[in-house]
Amino acid sequence: MQVMDEIAAVRSAVVAAQRRGQTCGFVPTMGALHAGHVSLMQAARPQHDLLVVSIFVNPTQFGPQEDLQKYPRPRDRDLEMCRDAGVDIVFYPAVEEMYRPGAQTFVTVEGLTDLWEGAIRPGHFRGVTTVVTKLFQIVPADAAYFGQKDYQQQAVIRQMVRDLDLPIVIHTCPTLRDPDGLAMSSRNAYLSPAERTAGLCLWRALCQGEADYRRGAAPRDIAARMQQLIANEPGVQLDYAAVVDPQTLQELDTDQPTAVALVAARVGSTRLIDNAIWGGKVGGA
Ligand code: AMP
């Protein structure tokens, strides 16, 4: 496995492999890797000759009051996990390599990014779409692998890829959970044992919502019940719980064959998000 911190080096390695007829799969991450990240590498590994992972805590997607400084950066452990997953190249740039002084260009997806996470974290998706566009230039992979865990993020990226005709296939892989249902996240490391227990209300709300959906409850009623379940949990502040259209992310008023439940809450100072797809499968290429 090669670890590269320079844009030019990783790009020429990928281009050279493709000239030899090899295909390249790409998994962008912010590091602090866990089994959820590894599952993306495992999905990509058998599909491609070359597997590239990027590890970059992207400052432009953090708000001024967010956890950029304290975001965990366990470099050695992350590299070990990549090695174990059979990664060929880890792109591990410094902030100055990714954002040169005087940079003035951003990539923005409109509409979808006004909703949910976008409403609560202004500028977040602009940072995500900008860095992902840059990463797709640096690692001109054939396919990139994202997690369903960040449902809105993969929807925004799919929209961007479509709108800008980017020559890359987007795969969305299922959310990996701890045995009790908590979605794996690098931010779970911030939770005290009591907060972790409280945070399980997101998963309970999604399970309750799915049961209600299966018995034909109206989407708005399902959402209201999920909101109540989360809001009633001591120590938890609800940000949103909604039942939405899988593509537009607009709230549903009537039953639809496939619906997506989006939930987000703060547990102490940690934000948790989760989601579930009901009645269908979203996510292949
Ligand atoms: P992050 O490092 O948080 O930016 O995440 C990098 C990628 O891993 C994103 O595509 C996430 O959606 C994905 N990911 C994060 N957590 C999980 C999980 N629990 N299961 C599957 N994929 C995940």
Coordinates of C-alpha atoms and ligand atoms in Angstrom, one line a residue:
M1 CA 0.0 0.0 0.0
Q2 CA 1.3 3.5 -0.9
V3 CA 0.5 6.6 1.1
M4 CA 0.6 9.7 -1.0
D5 CA 0.2 13.3 0.2
E6 CA 0.6 15.0 -3.2
I7 CA -2.1 15.6 -5.7
A8 CA 0.2 15.1 -8.7
A9 CA 1.5 11.8 -7.5
V10 CA -1.9 10.2 -6.8
R11 CA -3.4 11.5 -10.1
S12 CA -0.6 10.2 -12.2
A13 CA -0.7 6.8 -10.4
V14 CA -4.4 6.5 -11.2
V15 CA -4.1 7.7 -14.8
A16 CA -1.2 5.3 -15.4
A17 CA -3.2 2.3 -14.1
Q18 CA -6.1 3.3 -16.3
R19 CA -3.9 3.5 -19.3
R20 CA -2.9 -0.1 -18.6
G21 CA -6.6 -0.9 -18.8
Q22 CA -7.1 -1.2 -15.1
T23 CA -10.2 0.2 -13.3
C24 CA -10.1 2.3 -10.2
G25 CA -12.5 2.4 -7.2
F26 CA -12.5 5.3 -4.8
V27 CA -13.6 5.6 -1.2
P28 CA -13.5 9.2 0.1
T29 CA -13.4 9.5 4.0
M30 CA -12.4 11.9 6.8
G31 CA -10.6 9.1 8.6
A32 CA -11.2 7.9 12.2
L33 CA -12.1 4.8 10.3
H34 CA -14.5 2.2 11.6
A35 CA -16.2 -0.9 10.2
G36 CA -18.7 1.3 8.2
H37 CA -15.8 2.7 6.2
V38 CA -14.2 -0.7 5.8
S39 CA -17.5 -2.0 4.4
L40 CA -17.2 0.6 1.6
M41 CA -13.7 -0.6 0.9
Q42 CA -14.9 -4.2 0.9
A43 CA -17.7 -3.4 -1.6
A44 CA -15.2 -1.7 -3.9
R45 CA -12.2 -4.1 -3.6
P46 CA -13.5 -7.0 -5.8
Q47 CA -14.9 -4.6 -8.4
H48 CA -11.6 -2.8 -9.3
D49 CA -7.9 -3.4 -10.0
L50 CA -6.9 -0.3 -8.1
L51 CA -8.5 0.8 -4.8
V52 CA -7.9 4.3 -3.6
V53 CA -9.0 5.7 -0.2
S54 CA -8.7 9.4 0.7
I55 CA -8.4 10.5 4.3
F56 CA -9.0 14.3 4.6
V57 CA -10.8 16.2 7.4
N58 CA -12.2 18.8 5.1
P59 CA -12.3 22.2 6.8
T60 CA -14.8 23.7 4.4
Q61 CA -17.6 21.4 5.4
F62 CA -17.4 22.3 9.1
G63 CA -19.3 25.3 10.5
P64 CA -17.5 27.8 12.7
Q65 CA -19.0 26.3 15.9
E66 CA -18.4 22.7 14.8
D67 CA -15.9 20.0 15.8
L68 CA -13.1 20.6 13.2
Q69 CA -10.4 21.0 15.7
K70 CA -11.3 18.0 17.9
Y71 CA -12.3 15.7 15.0
P72 CA -10.2 12.5 15.7
R73 CA -7.2 11.9 13.4
P74 CA -5.7 8.5 14.3
R75 CA -3.3 8.3 11.4
D76 CA -1.4 5.1 12.1
R77 CA -4.6 3.1 13.0
D78 CA -6.4 4.4 9.9
L79 CA -3.5 3.3 7.7
E80 CA -3.4 -0.1 9.3
M81 CA -7.2 -0.5 8.6
C82 CA -6.7 0.5 5.0
R83 CA -3.8 -2.0 4.6
D84 CA -6.0 -4.8 6.1
A85 CA -8.8 -3.9 3.7
G86 CA -6.5 -4.4 0.7
V87 CA -6.3 -0.7 -0.3
D88 CA -3.6 0.1 -2.9
I89 CA -3.3 3.9 -2.4
V90 CA -4.2 6.1 0.5
F91 CA -4.3 9.8 -0.4
Y92 CA -3.6 11.7 2.8
P93 CA -3.2 15.3 1.9
A94 CA -2.5 18.3 4.2
V95 CA -5.0 21.1 4.2
E96 CA -2.5 23.3 2.3
E97 CA -2.3 20.7 -0.5
M98 CA -6.1 20.7 -1.0
Y99 CA -6.8 24.4 -0.5
R100 CA -4.1 26.6 -1.9
P101 CA -3.9 30.2 -0.7
G102 CA -6.3 32.5 -2.6
A103 CA -8.7 29.7 -3.8
Q104 CA -12.0 31.3 -4.8
T105 CA -14.0 28.5 -6.4
F106 CA -16.8 26.4 -4.9
V107 CA -19.2 23.9 -6.2
T108 CA -22.8 24.3 -5.1
V109 CA -25.8 22.1 -5.5
E110 CA -29.0 24.1 -5.1
G111 CA -32.4 22.9 -3.8
L112 CA -31.5 19.6 -2.2
T113 CA -29.0 21.3 0.0
D114 CA -31.6 23.7 1.4
L115 CA -33.2 20.9 3.3
W116 CA -32.5 18.9 6.5
E117 CA -28.7 18.8 7.1
G118 CA -28.3 21.8 4.8
A119 CA -30.8 23.9 6.8
I120 CA -29.1 23.1 10.1
R121 CA -25.5 23.3 8.9
P122 CA -25.4 26.2 6.4
G123 CA -22.4 25.9 4.0
H124 CA -21.9 22.2 4.9
F125 CA -22.9 20.8 1.6
R126 CA -21.0 23.5 -0.3
G127 CA -17.9 22.2 1.4
V128 CA -18.8 18.6 0.7
T129 CA -19.5 19.1 -3.0
T130 CA -16.4 21.3 -3.5
V131 CA -14.1 18.8 -1.9
V132 CA -15.7 15.8 -3.6
T133 CA -15.4 17.5 -7.0
K134 CA -11.7 18.2 -6.3
L135 CA -11.2 14.6 -5.1
F136 CA -12.8 13.3 -8.3
Q137 CA -10.3 15.4 -10.3
I138 CA -7.4 14.2 -8.2
V139 CA -8.5 10.6 -8.2
P140 CA -10.3 10.2 -11.6
A141 CA -11.8 6.9 -10.5
D142 CA -14.3 4.8 -12.5
A143 CA -16.6 4.5 -9.4
A144 CA -16.9 6.0 -6.0
Y145 CA -18.4 4.4 -2.9
F146 CA -20.5 6.3 -0.3
G147 CA -22.5 5.3 2.7
Q148 CA -26.3 5.3 3.1
K149 CA -25.5 6.6 6.6
D150 CA -25.2 10.1 5.1
Y151 CA -28.3 9.7 2.9
Q152 CA -28.7 13.3 2.0
Q153 CA -24.9 13.6 1.2
Q154 CA -25.1 10.7 -1.3
A155 CA -28.3 12.2 -2.9
V156 CA -26.5 15.6 -3.3
I157 CA -23.4 13.9 -4.8
R158 CA -25.6 11.9 -7.2
Q159 CA -27.3 15.2 -8.2
M160 CA -24.0 16.9 -8.8
V161 CA -22.6 14.0 -10.8
R162 CA -25.7 14.1 -13.0
D163 CA -25.8 17.9 -13.4
L164 CA -22.1 18.2 -14.2
D165 CA -21.8 15.0 -16.3
L166 CA -19.0 13.8 -14.2
P167 CA -17.6 10.5 -15.6
I168 CA -17.9 8.5 -12.4
V169 CA -20.4 5.9 -11.1
I170 CA -21.7 6.4 -7.6
H171 CA -22.5 3.5 -5.4
T172 CA -24.3 3.8 -2.1
C173 CA -23.6 1.0 0.5
P174 CA -25.8 0.0 3.5
T175 CA -25.3 1.6 6.9
L176 CA -23.2 -0.5 9.3
R177 CA -24.5 -0.6 12.9
D178 CA -23.3 -1.7 16.3
P179 CA -25.2 -4.7 17.6
D180 CA -27.6 -2.5 19.6
G181 CA -28.6 -0.6 16.4
L182 CA -26.5 2.6 16.8
A183 CA -25.2 3.6 13.3
M184 CA -21.4 3.5 13.3
S185 CA -19.9 7.0 13.1
S186 CA -16.5 8.5 13.9
R187 CA -18.4 11.0 16.1
N188 CA -19.7 8.2 18.4
A189 CA -16.3 8.4 20.1
Y190 CA -17.4 11.6 21.6
L191 CA -20.4 10.0 23.4
S192 CA -20.3 9.1 27.1
P193 CA -21.9 5.7 28.0
A194 CA -25.1 7.5 29.1
E195 CA -25.2 9.6 25.9
R196 CA -24.6 6.6 23.8
T197 CA -27.6 4.9 25.4
A198 CA -29.7 8.1 24.9
G199 CA -28.6 8.2 21.3
L200 CA -30.2 4.8 20.6
C201 CA -33.6 6.7 20.5
L202 CA -32.8 7.5 16.8
W203 CA -32.7 3.8 16.0
R204 CA -35.8 3.1 18.1
A205 CA -37.6 5.9 16.2
L206 CA -36.6 4.4 12.9
C207 CA -37.8 1.0 14.0
Q208 CA -41.1 2.4 15.3
G209 CA -41.5 4.4 12.1
E210 CA -41.0 1.3 9.9
A211 CA -43.6 -0.6 11.9
D212 CA -46.0 2.2 11.4
Y213 CA -45.2 2.4 7.7
R214 CA -45.8 -1.3 7.2
R215 CA -49.3 -1.0 8.7
G216 CA -50.1 1.8 6.3
A217 CA -49.9 4.9 8.6
A218 CA -49.7 8.3 6.9
P219 CA -46.2 9.7 6.4
R220 CA -46.8 12.8 8.4
D221 CA -48.2 10.7 11.3
I222 CA -45.2 8.5 11.2
A223 CA -42.9 11.5 11.3
A224 CA -44.8 13.0 14.2
R225 CA -44.5 9.9 16.2
M226 CA -40.7 9.6 15.5
Q227 CA -40.3 13.3 16.5
Q228 CA -42.1 12.6 19.8
L229 CA -40.0 9.5 20.5
I230 CA -36.8 11.4 20.0
A231 CA -37.9 14.7 21.7
N232 CA -39.0 12.7 24.8
E233 CA -35.6 11.2 25.4
P234 CA -33.8 13.0 28.2
G235 CA -30.6 14.7 27.2
V236 CA -31.5 14.6 23.5
Q237 CA -32.5 17.6 21.3
L238 CA -34.4 16.7 18.2
D239 CA -33.2 18.5 15.0
Y240 CA -35.6 16.7 12.6
A241 CA -37.4 13.5 11.9
A242 CA -39.2 13.3 8.6
V243 CA -40.5 10.8 6.0
V244 CA -39.3 12.0 2.6
D245 CA -39.2 11.2 -1.1
P246 CA -36.0 9.2 -1.9
Q247 CA -34.9 11.6 -4.7
T248 CA -36.3 15.0 -3.9
L249 CA -36.1 14.6 -0.1
Q250 CA -39.4 16.6 0.1
E251 CA -41.7 15.5 2.9
L252 CA -44.3 13.0 1.8
D253 CA -48.0 13.6 2.3
T254 CA -49.3 10.4 0.9
D255 CA -48.0 6.8 0.8
Q256 CA -45.4 6.0 -1.8
P257 CA -43.8 2.6 -2.7
T258 CA -40.4 3.8 -1.3
A259 CA -39.9 6.3 1.4
V260 CA -36.9 7.4 3.3
A261 CA -36.9 8.3 7.0
L262 CA -34.3 10.9 8.0
V263 CA -33.6 11.6 11.7
A264 CA -31.1 13.9 13.4
A265 CA -30.6 15.0 17.0
R266 CA -28.0 16.4 19.3
V267 CA -26.9 14.2 22.3
G268 CA -25.0 16.5 24.6
S269 CA -22.7 18.3 22.2
T270 CA -22.6 15.5 19.6
R271 CA -24.8 15.5 16.5
L272 CA -26.1 12.1 15.4
I273 CA -27.9 11.4 12.1
D274 CA -29.5 8.3 10.8
N275 CA -32.0 7.1 8.2
A276 CA -33.9 4.2 6.8
I277 CA -35.2 3.2 3.4
W278 CA -38.6 1.7 3.6
G279 CA -40.3 -0.4 0.9
G280 CA -37.5 -0.4 -1.6
K281 CA -33.8 -0.3 -2.4
V282 CA -32.0 2.8 -3.3
G283 CA -28.4 3.0 -4.1
G284 CA -27.0 0.9 -6.9
A285 CA -25.1 2.7 -9.6
Ligands
AMP1 P1 -16.9 10.2 6.8 O1 -15.5 9.7 7.1 O2 -17.8 10.3 8.0 O3 -16.9 11.4 5.9 O4 -17.5 9.0 5.9 C1 -16.9 8.5 4.8 C2 -17.9 7.6 4.1 O5 -18.2 6.5 4.9 C3 -19.2 8.3 3.7 O6 -19.6 7.9 2.4 C4 -20.1 7.8 4.8 O7 -21.5 7.8 4.4 C5 -19.6 6.4 5.0 N1 -20.0 5.9 6.3 C6 -19.9 6.5 7.5 N2 -20.5 5.8 8.5 C7 -21.0 4.7 7.9 C8 -21.6 3.5 8.4 N3 -22.0 3.3 9.6 N4 -22.0 2.5 7.5 C9 -21.6 2.7 6.1 N5 -21.0 3.8 5.6 C10 -20.7 4.7 6.5

